[in-house]
Amino acid sequence: MVAQERSDAMTHATGVYLTAYARLLRSIVLCVISLVWLLPTLGVFISSIRPRAAVAATGWWTVFTRLDVTFRLQNYHEVITTHAFGRYFVNSFVITVPSTLLPIAVASLGAYAFGCLKFRGRNAVFLALIALMVVPLQVAWVPVLQVYVRLGLANTFPGLWLAHTSFVLAFATFMFRNFFVAIPKDLFDCARIEGAGEFAIYSRIVMPISMPVVASFFIFQFMWVWNELMNALIFLQHPRKYPLTVAIRGLLSQYGSEWYLLAAGSFVLMSMPLLVFFVFQRFFTYGVTAGAAKG
Amino acid sequence: MGTVSNNTRGWLFAAPVLLLVTLYLVIPTLWTVYFSFFTGGFQPDRFIGFENFRRLFTRDRLFLDLSGFPWSGALLNNILWLVFLPAGAIAFGMTIAVLADAHPWERVIKVIVFVPIVVSNTATAIIFRFLYNMNPRIGFLNAVLTSLGFKPRPWLSSREYVTFALIAAAVWIWTAFAMTVFSATYKALDKDTLQAATVDGAGEWQKFWLISLPMMAHAVSFVFITIFIQTIKIVDLVLVATDGGPAGASRIIGFSFYWETFQNLDVGYGSAIAVVMLVILLPVMVLQVRRFKAEEQ
């Protein structure tokens, strides 16, 4: 009831006055759109908990009309143990966390320079960073891999962490800098009069009040790296080091028609981003809108 | 505090960013441009001038084939992507942003539409392989077609459908982004103007096309540019969904780069494709820089 009243109030505020017919039409269109966006994922989810024989014999949608439906978690058990998705899950985690924390440290320092300090060449360099956000990674992969092979960084987690960090830096610096420039100048002046050094101002004043943007970036980058396939595919060669995205591609080439297995594997991959999304929803609008500029 | 020490301090704070960006993006870009004039595996072998580019645009039928109609190849496919992906995402995103606004189910609908952008392109590729499966007892889309009396179609394994089937999957992903941006913009529109139009007797349809949409032009162009950039760079969705097949029919430029470089180990040739991508994105780069300058003033 309350929700209904509130929505009526909002309707009036927007100046939208709809006839009963138009209201119905609007609800129908929204319903259809929701179904189109929900069903593909729902189908994979249902298949991930149906027995193998059932998945091969009948469509997932039949669970809504049949009475003899059984669900089970054995597909997950199989993909996690027999196909080592447990290890790949850990790998994804080991790859993602440093690849998320490192750019926060490096980019926030840079953003402090571009947003809070004045130095010669600042604007030109910052504009170059904005241009670099557009550069496709295709121009970087081969030369970086060549150097990695020589330095022994190919096929290592630190190599991948550094690649993920460097590829997101221009964007991260841009995002943090836009937040930093909005901090009132008085704050800096006071601290400088008190005799605080620039690093102290950065670490004790700027960073603590910038937690909203740090959190948004953290979530954005965490999901980006977790979901990322190409860097891992190019820089890691050893199957023991694969993250879930690479592993599921392997599963696809070996068991391309075993949908009970692929469905469970996909949901192991999707579980983390979905969890993060539902827990931290409020950071998302900001993250997505800001994250847009990144490639 | 002298100017000199201020300068030094600024550069010191910026140094880690600049060092990594130079090592991982600037120098590699120059190296790739250099490499694009050579043949060779992972080391440049023989200088051949513009031969890689000539081959790309005249002799590589999987990249550009103008010999028969309809034209085909990765470049042509990418043009289809560039037209239909932003158009689809913007149309659906705008529809949802406007229709769901202040609707009792607004939150639920937005969460549902948002899920595809949260799960990876890799997962989306698998979700759509399942949806498009040729067997109507597995693939939902063909099940629907069969129940309506149509024949099941090989969405991902026929030259005719595959590019559009993949674009549909990409629209499914990117609509969330368009919706989020448009929704924020729509809610911030000047309500008095809309109110006045209502008083003057304007219908909802008129109000949208004549008032709301023009006021959101900036948001639309922002969404368009963002998706444009992504469309040039995409590899993973195509790689996992089709491996570029059948017979290279679903290739796009970013994918061609990956395939020539890491599958065929024709690195000089792959570098030439990367350079083409860079050239396509160059105007966007200039645009982004200009845009930023305008916003700062």
Short mmCIF file of C-alpha atoms in Angstrom, two decimals, chain A residues 37-202:
data_model
loop_
_atom_site.label_atom_id
_atom_site.label_comp_id
_atom_site.label_asym_id
_atom_site.label_seq_id
_atom_site.Cartn_x
_atom_site.Cartn_y
_atom_site.Cartn_z
CA TRP A 37 15.95 -10.40 -19.66
CA LEU A 38 15.26 -13.03 -17.01
CA LEU A 39 14.60 -16.23 -18.95
CA PRO A 40 18.03 -16.86 -20.54
CA THR A 41 19.78 -16.79 -17.15
CA LEU A 42 16.94 -18.58 -15.37
CA GLY A 43 17.12 -21.42 -17.91
CA VAL A 44 20.80 -21.97 -17.20
CA PHE A 45 20.18 -21.81 -13.46
CA ILE A 46 17.38 -24.38 -13.55
CA SER A 47 19.50 -26.66 -15.72
CA SER A 48 22.33 -26.42 -13.24
CA ILE A 49 20.19 -28.12 -10.57
CA ARG A 50 18.43 -30.70 -12.76
CA PRO A 51 19.70 -34.28 -13.09
CA ARG A 52 21.88 -34.97 -16.12
CA ALA A 53 19.36 -37.28 -17.78
CA ALA A 54 16.56 -34.75 -17.37
CA VAL A 55 18.62 -31.93 -18.89
CA ALA A 56 19.41 -34.07 -21.92
CA ALA A 57 15.83 -35.27 -22.38
CA THR A 58 13.54 -32.30 -21.76
CA GLY A 59 13.71 -28.52 -21.81
CA TRP A 60 14.27 -26.62 -18.53
CA TRP A 61 10.87 -24.92 -18.94
CA THR A 62 9.11 -28.26 -18.44
CA VAL A 63 9.87 -28.05 -14.70
CA PHE A 64 6.98 -25.57 -14.47
CA THR A 65 4.44 -28.01 -15.89
CA ARG A 66 5.58 -31.42 -14.64
CA LEU A 67 4.96 -32.93 -11.27
CA ASP A 68 7.88 -35.37 -11.06
CA VAL A 69 10.59 -32.74 -10.91
CA THR A 70 13.74 -33.32 -8.89
CA PHE A 71 16.44 -30.77 -8.14
CA ARG A 72 19.89 -31.59 -6.87
CA LEU A 73 23.26 -30.02 -6.25
CA GLN A 74 25.26 -32.92 -7.64
CA ASN A 75 26.13 -31.05 -10.86
CA TYR A 76 27.91 -28.44 -8.75
CA HIS A 77 29.68 -31.15 -6.80
CA GLU A 78 30.85 -32.74 -10.03
CA VAL A 79 32.09 -29.55 -11.66
CA ILE A 80 33.84 -28.37 -8.48
CA THR A 81 35.62 -31.63 -7.68
CA THR A 82 35.98 -33.71 -10.87
CA HIS A 83 36.58 -30.68 -13.10
CA ALA A 84 38.58 -28.75 -10.50
CA PHE A 85 36.37 -25.67 -10.49
CA GLY A 86 37.13 -25.37 -6.78
CA ARG A 87 40.74 -24.62 -7.64
CA TYR A 88 39.80 -22.29 -10.50
CA PHE A 89 37.54 -20.39 -8.11
CA VAL A 90 40.49 -19.87 -5.76
CA ASN A 91 42.66 -18.83 -8.75
CA SER A 92 40.06 -16.26 -9.80
CA PHE A 93 40.16 -14.88 -6.28
CA VAL A 94 43.96 -14.81 -6.13
CA ILE A 95 44.06 -13.00 -9.48
CA THR A 96 41.27 -10.55 -8.68
CA VAL A 97 42.11 -9.17 -5.22
CA PRO A 98 45.61 -7.78 -5.91
CA SER A 99 44.49 -6.63 -9.37
CA THR A 100 41.87 -4.56 -7.58
CA LEU A 101 43.92 -3.19 -4.67
CA LEU A 102 47.07 -2.27 -6.64
CA PRO A 103 45.36 0.19 -9.01
CA ILE A 104 43.64 1.85 -6.04
CA ALA A 105 47.03 2.55 -4.44
CA VAL A 106 48.79 3.68 -7.61
CA ALA A 107 45.93 5.63 -9.21
CA SER A 108 44.97 7.51 -6.04
CA LEU A 109 48.54 8.84 -5.77
CA GLY A 110 48.40 9.97 -9.39
CA ALA A 111 44.94 11.42 -8.94
CA TYR A 112 46.24 13.41 -5.98
CA ALA A 113 48.89 14.91 -8.25
CA PHE A 114 46.42 15.74 -11.04
CA GLY A 115 43.60 16.89 -8.81
CA CYS A 116 45.24 18.54 -5.79
CA LEU A 117 48.73 19.67 -6.80
CA LYS A 118 49.90 22.21 -9.34
CA PHE A 119 52.88 21.37 -11.50
CA ARG A 120 54.15 22.18 -14.95
CA GLY A 121 52.82 19.89 -17.69
CA ARG A 122 49.98 18.64 -15.49
CA ASN A 123 47.12 19.37 -17.86
CA ALA A 124 48.84 18.03 -20.96
CA VAL A 125 49.74 14.76 -19.23
CA PHE A 126 46.23 14.37 -17.87
CA LEU A 127 44.71 14.86 -21.31
CA ALA A 128 47.08 12.16 -22.61
CA LEU A 129 45.73 9.82 -19.92
CA ILE A 130 42.17 10.52 -21.06
CA ALA A 131 43.16 9.65 -24.61
CA LEU A 132 44.81 6.43 -23.38
CA MET A 133 41.53 5.25 -21.87
CA VAL A 134 40.28 4.67 -25.41
CA VAL A 135 43.31 2.68 -26.63
CA PRO A 136 42.33 -0.95 -27.39
CA LEU A 137 44.33 -3.55 -25.47
CA GLN A 138 44.95 -5.31 -28.76
CA VAL A 139 47.85 -2.91 -29.37
CA ALA A 140 49.47 -3.83 -26.05
CA TRP A 141 49.07 -7.59 -25.62
CA VAL A 142 51.84 -8.86 -27.91
CA PRO A 143 54.69 -6.54 -26.85
CA VAL A 144 53.83 -6.99 -23.15
CA LEU A 145 53.79 -10.76 -23.58
CA GLN A 146 57.17 -10.67 -25.37
CA VAL A 147 58.75 -8.74 -22.50
CA TYR A 148 57.03 -10.99 -19.95
CA VAL A 149 58.51 -14.10 -21.56
CA ARG A 150 61.99 -12.61 -21.30
CA LEU A 151 61.59 -11.45 -17.71
CA GLY A 152 59.93 -14.66 -16.53
CA LEU A 153 56.68 -12.84 -15.77
CA ALA A 154 54.65 -14.80 -18.31
CA ASN A 155 52.49 -17.46 -16.72
CA THR A 156 52.76 -15.85 -13.25
CA PHE A 157 50.12 -14.21 -11.08
CA PRO A 158 52.23 -11.08 -10.40
CA GLY A 159 52.57 -10.60 -14.16
CA LEU A 160 48.81 -10.73 -14.54
CA TRP A 161 48.24 -8.44 -11.53
CA LEU A 162 50.56 -5.82 -13.03
CA ALA A 163 48.88 -6.09 -16.45
CA HIS A 164 45.39 -5.69 -14.98
CA THR A 165 46.63 -2.78 -12.86
CA SER A 166 48.35 -0.94 -15.70
CA PHE A 167 45.47 -1.41 -18.14
CA VAL A 168 42.97 0.17 -15.74
CA LEU A 169 45.21 2.95 -14.41
CA ALA A 170 44.23 5.72 -16.79
CA PHE A 171 40.57 5.15 -16.01
CA ALA A 172 41.11 4.77 -12.25
CA THR A 173 43.19 7.95 -12.10
CA PHE A 174 40.47 9.77 -14.02
CA MET A 175 37.73 8.50 -11.69
CA PHE A 176 39.63 9.37 -8.48
CA ARG A 177 40.81 12.72 -9.78
CA ASN A 178 37.23 13.79 -10.57
CA PHE A 179 36.33 13.06 -6.96
CA PHE A 180 39.43 14.74 -5.52
CA VAL A 181 38.98 18.06 -7.37
CA ALA A 182 35.58 18.44 -5.70
CA ILE A 183 37.13 18.41 -2.20
CA PRO A 184 37.00 21.96 -0.72
CA LYS A 185 40.33 23.76 -1.09
CA ASP A 186 40.11 25.09 2.49
CA LEU A 187 40.80 21.62 3.77
CA PHE A 188 44.18 21.56 2.03
CA ASP A 189 45.06 25.11 3.04
CA CYS A 190 44.32 24.41 6.71
CA ALA A 191 46.41 21.25 6.68
CA ARG A 192 49.30 22.99 4.91
CA ILE A 193 49.24 25.86 7.40
CA GLU A 194 49.35 23.28 10.18
CA GLY A 195 52.53 22.05 8.51
CA ALA A 196 51.27 18.74 7.15
CA GLY A 197 53.27 17.23 4.29
CA GLU A 198 51.57 16.40 0.99
CA PHE A 199 51.76 12.67 1.63
CA ALA A 200 50.14 13.12 5.03
CA ILE A 201 47.35 15.18 3.46
CA TYR A 202 46.86 12.49 0.83
#
